[in-house]
């Protein structure tokens, strides 16, 4: 489970607790409807006005997907790197053709190595988006 919701919750709690303590227990002095409109509703209106409805809905769905992000499979990737390193030691770069690589970026890098692009600077430049 990602720590994002936990961190978000702690941050909101700290902000609200600080406001509560600073105001002497009175949240009413921090609530200003005009400021809420300017800070929250204004940017939504500007975003809607600057593009199409499809772009806005895509942006909102992309923003929503941030909270549902899945964890990266670190253990699986490390295991695959170990397997590839073992094949490289035993058989050399051409032995990587037989390895089943599941990650697209690792597959692309392996194809570059097998294609003769062995210069590290060239590899780095081509692997970066």
PDB file of C-alpha atoms in Angstrom:
ATOM      1  CA  UNK A   1       0.000   0.000   0.000  1.00  0.00           C
ATOM      2  CA  UNK A   2       1.447   3.413  -0.881  1.00  0.00           C
ATOM      3  CA  UNK A   3       2.044   5.860   1.947  1.00  0.00           C
ATOM      4  CA  UNK A   4       0.373   8.747   0.099  1.00  0.00           C
ATOM      5  CA  UNK A   5      -2.990   8.620   1.956  1.00  0.00           C
ATOM      6  CA  UNK A   6      -1.219   8.333   5.316  1.00  0.00           C
ATOM      7  CA  UNK A   7       1.052  11.300   4.596  1.00  0.00           C
ATOM      8  CA  UNK A   8      -1.868  13.318   3.261  1.00  0.00           C
ATOM      9  CA  UNK A   9      -3.912  12.565   6.372  1.00  0.00           C
ATOM     10  CA  UNK A  10      -1.076  13.507   8.723  1.00  0.00           C
ATOM     11  CA  UNK A  11      -0.518  16.767   6.832  1.00  0.00           C
ATOM     12  CA  UNK A  12      -4.196  17.745   6.965  1.00  0.00           C
ATOM     13  CA  UNK A  13      -4.345  16.842  10.664  1.00  0.00           C
ATOM     14  CA  UNK A  14      -1.267  18.973  11.421  1.00  0.00           C
ATOM     15  CA  UNK A  15      -2.659  21.964   9.526  1.00  0.00           C
ATOM     16  CA  UNK A  16      -6.068  21.733  11.206  1.00  0.00           C
ATOM     17  CA  UNK A  17      -4.546  21.185  14.653  1.00  0.00           C
ATOM     18  CA  UNK A  18      -2.273  24.198  14.163  1.00  0.00           C
ATOM     19  CA  UNK A  19      -5.213  26.346  13.091  1.00  0.00           C
ATOM     20  CA  UNK A  20      -7.271  25.133  16.048  1.00  0.00           C
ATOM     21  CA  UNK A  21      -4.526  25.897  18.545  1.00  0.00           C
ATOM     22  CA  UNK A  22      -3.682  29.250  16.959  1.00  0.00           C
ATOM     23  CA  UNK A  23      -7.312  30.384  16.952  1.00  0.00           C
ATOM     24  CA  UNK A  24      -7.920  29.336  20.535  1.00  0.00           C
ATOM     25  CA  UNK A  25     -10.400  26.670  19.477  1.00  0.00           C
ATOM     26  CA  UNK A  26     -12.376  28.882  17.085  1.00  0.00           C
ATOM     27  CA  UNK A  27     -12.198  27.661  13.465  1.00  0.00           C
ATOM     28  CA  UNK A  28     -14.664  30.324  12.359  1.00  0.00           C
ATOM     29  CA  UNK A  29     -12.022  33.018  12.128  1.00  0.00           C
ATOM     30  CA  UNK A  30     -10.160  30.993   9.467  1.00  0.00           C
ATOM     31  CA  UNK A  31     -13.131  30.339   7.215  1.00  0.00           C
ATOM     32  CA  UNK A  32     -13.612  33.057   4.620  1.00  0.00           C
ATOM     33  CA  UNK A  33     -16.069  32.204   1.806  1.00  0.00           C
ATOM     34  CA  UNK A  34     -14.582  34.747  -0.605  1.00  0.00           C
ATOM     35  CA  UNK A  35     -11.093  33.308  -0.165  1.00  0.00           C
ATOM     36  CA  UNK A  36     -12.438  29.796  -0.681  1.00  0.00           C
ATOM     37  CA  UNK A  37     -14.038  30.879  -3.958  1.00  0.00           C
ATOM     38  CA  UNK A  38     -10.843  32.568  -5.148  1.00  0.00           C
ATOM     39  CA  UNK A  39      -8.525  29.716  -4.169  1.00  0.00           C
ATOM     40  CA  UNK A  40     -10.602  26.677  -5.161  1.00  0.00           C
ATOM     41  CA  UNK A  41     -13.367  27.627  -7.585  1.00  0.00           C
ATOM     42  CA  UNK A  42     -11.366  30.210  -9.550  1.00  0.00           C
ATOM     43  CA  UNK A  43      -8.670  27.801 -10.779  1.00  0.00           C
ATOM     44  CA  UNK A  44     -11.323  25.256 -11.766  1.00  0.00           C
ATOM     45  CA  UNK A  45     -13.063  27.899 -13.886  1.00  0.00           C
ATOM     46  CA  UNK A  46      -9.802  29.010 -15.499  1.00  0.00           C
ATOM     47  CA  UNK A  47      -8.898  25.398 -16.243  1.00  0.00           C
ATOM     48  CA  UNK A  48     -12.294  24.818 -17.855  1.00  0.00           C
ATOM     49  CA  UNK A  49     -11.985  28.003 -19.912  1.00  0.00           C
ATOM     50  CA  UNK A  50      -8.493  27.175 -21.168  1.00  0.00           C
ATOM     51  CA  UNK A  51      -9.352  23.890 -22.860  1.00  0.00           C
ATOM     52  CA  UNK A  52     -12.041  21.519 -23.993  1.00  0.00           C
ATOM     53  CA  UNK A  53     -14.348  19.555 -21.728  1.00  0.00           C
ATOM     54  CA  UNK A  54     -12.610  16.338 -22.811  1.00  0.00           C
ATOM     55  CA  UNK A  55      -9.227  17.740 -21.733  1.00  0.00           C
ATOM     56  CA  UNK A  56     -10.679  18.801 -18.391  1.00  0.00           C
ATOM     57  CA  UNK A  57     -12.258  15.407 -17.740  1.00  0.00           C
ATOM     58  CA  UNK A  58      -9.025  13.653 -18.750  1.00  0.00           C
ATOM     59  CA  UNK A  59      -7.076  15.890 -16.362  1.00  0.00           C
ATOM     60  CA  UNK A  60      -9.493  15.164 -13.521  1.00  0.00           C
ATOM     61  CA  UNK A  61      -9.325  11.406 -14.131  1.00  0.00           C
ATOM     62  CA  UNK A  62      -5.519  11.606 -14.269  1.00  0.00           C
ATOM     63  CA  UNK A  63      -5.510  13.533 -10.995  1.00  0.00           C
ATOM     64  CA  UNK A  64      -7.768  10.881  -9.484  1.00  0.00           C
ATOM     65  CA  UNK A  65      -5.492   8.073 -10.605  1.00  0.00           C
ATOM     66  CA  UNK A  66      -2.661   9.514  -8.512  1.00  0.00           C
ATOM     67  CA  UNK A  67      -4.352   8.232  -5.364  1.00  0.00           C
ATOM     68  CA  UNK A  68      -4.843   4.749  -6.798  1.00  0.00           C
ATOM     69  CA  UNK A  69      -1.265   4.229  -7.966  1.00  0.00           C
ATOM     70  CA  UNK A  70       0.093   0.725  -7.619  1.00  0.00           C
ATOM     71  CA  UNK A  71       3.432   0.003  -6.023  1.00  0.00           C
ATOM     72  CA  UNK A  72       6.412  -0.679  -8.259  1.00  0.00           C
ATOM     73  CA  UNK A  73       7.467  -4.386  -8.177  1.00  0.00           C
ATOM     74  CA  UNK A  74      10.993  -3.775  -6.823  1.00  0.00           C
ATOM     75  CA  UNK A  75      11.668  -7.375  -5.785  1.00  0.00           C
ATOM     76  CA  UNK A  76      10.656  -8.733  -9.199  1.00  0.00           C
ATOM     77  CA  UNK A  77      12.805  -6.154 -11.012  1.00  0.00           C
ATOM     78  CA  UNK A  78      15.843  -6.860  -8.827  1.00  0.00           C
ATOM     79  CA  UNK A  79      15.412 -10.591  -9.453  1.00  0.00           C
ATOM     80  CA  UNK A  80      15.268  -9.955 -13.199  1.00  0.00           C
ATOM     81  CA  UNK A  81      18.447  -7.837 -13.023  1.00  0.00           C
ATOM     82  CA  UNK A  82      20.182 -10.671 -11.146  1.00  0.00           C
ATOM     83  CA  UNK A  83      19.134 -13.146 -13.819  1.00  0.00           C
ATOM     84  CA  UNK A  84      20.314 -10.836 -16.604  1.00  0.00           C
ATOM     85  CA  UNK A  85      23.672 -10.229 -14.869  1.00  0.00           C
ATOM     86  CA  UNK A  86      24.189 -13.964 -14.504  1.00  0.00           C
ATOM     87  CA  UNK A  87      23.448 -14.519 -18.205  1.00  0.00           C
ATOM     88  CA  UNK A  88      25.785 -11.655 -19.155  1.00  0.00           C
ATOM     89  CA  UNK A  89      28.636 -13.181 -17.124  1.00  0.00           C
ATOM     90  CA  UNK A  90      28.156 -16.663 -18.551  1.00  0.00           C
ATOM     91  CA  UNK A  91      27.164 -16.016 -22.165  1.00  0.00           C
ATOM     92  CA  UNK A  92      27.858 -12.361 -22.915  1.00  0.00           C
ATOM     93  CA  UNK A  93      25.420  -9.803 -24.347  1.00  0.00           C
ATOM     94  CA  UNK A  94      24.038 -12.156 -27.000  1.00  0.00           C
ATOM     95  CA  UNK A  95      22.788 -14.473 -24.248  1.00  0.00           C
ATOM     96  CA  UNK A  96      20.241 -11.819 -23.280  1.00  0.00           C
ATOM     97  CA  UNK A  97      18.181 -12.736 -26.344  1.00  0.00           C
ATOM     98  CA  UNK A  98      16.966 -15.857 -24.546  1.00  0.00           C
ATOM     99  CA  UNK A  99      15.966 -14.032 -21.339  1.00  0.00           C
ATOM    100  CA  UNK A 100      12.240 -13.302 -20.961  1.00  0.00           C
ATOM    101  CA  UNK A 101      12.129  -9.586 -20.078  1.00  0.00           C
ATOM    102  CA  UNK A 102       8.740  -8.342 -18.880  1.00  0.00           C
ATOM    103  CA  UNK A 103       9.507  -4.624 -18.397  1.00  0.00           C
ATOM    104  CA  UNK A 104       9.237  -2.559 -21.598  1.00  0.00           C
ATOM    105  CA  UNK A 105      12.033  -0.151 -20.672  1.00  0.00           C
ATOM    106  CA  UNK A 106      14.423  -2.999 -19.800  1.00  0.00           C
ATOM    107  CA  UNK A 107      13.486  -4.702 -23.075  1.00  0.00           C
ATOM    108  CA  UNK A 108      14.224  -1.490 -25.015  1.00  0.00           C
ATOM    109  CA  UNK A 109      17.616  -1.092 -23.307  1.00  0.00           C
ATOM    110  CA  UNK A 110      18.499  -4.723 -23.986  1.00  0.00           C
ATOM    111  CA  UNK A 111      17.611  -4.296 -27.659  1.00  0.00           C
ATOM    112  CA  UNK A 112      19.882  -1.239 -27.820  1.00  0.00           C
ATOM    113  CA  UNK A 113      22.750  -3.224 -26.301  1.00  0.00           C
ATOM    114  CA  UNK A 114      22.192  -6.149 -28.659  1.00  0.00           C
ATOM    115  CA  UNK A 115      21.961  -3.755 -31.606  1.00  0.00           C
ATOM    116  CA  UNK A 116      25.469  -2.492 -30.938  1.00  0.00           C
ATOM    117  CA  UNK A 117      24.750   0.747 -29.104  1.00  0.00           C
ATOM    118  CA  UNK A 118      27.244   0.088 -26.322  1.00  0.00           C
ATOM    119  CA  UNK A 119      28.316   3.680 -25.580  1.00  0.00           C
ATOM    120  CA  UNK A 120      26.874   4.610 -22.173  1.00  0.00           C
ATOM    121  CA  UNK A 121      26.207   8.233 -23.163  1.00  0.00           C
ATOM    122  CA  UNK A 122      24.257   7.172 -26.256  1.00  0.00           C
ATOM    123  CA  UNK A 123      22.297   4.618 -24.219  1.00  0.00           C
ATOM    124  CA  UNK A 124      21.439   7.224 -21.574  1.00  0.00           C
ATOM    125  CA  UNK A 125      20.317   9.735 -24.189  1.00  0.00           C
ATOM    126  CA  UNK A 126      18.055   7.226 -25.950  1.00  0.00           C
ATOM    127  CA  UNK A 127      16.578   5.752 -22.759  1.00  0.00           C
ATOM    128  CA  UNK A 128      15.477   9.130 -21.353  1.00  0.00           C
ATOM    129  CA  UNK A 129      11.995  10.236 -22.446  1.00  0.00           C
TER     130      UNK A 129
END
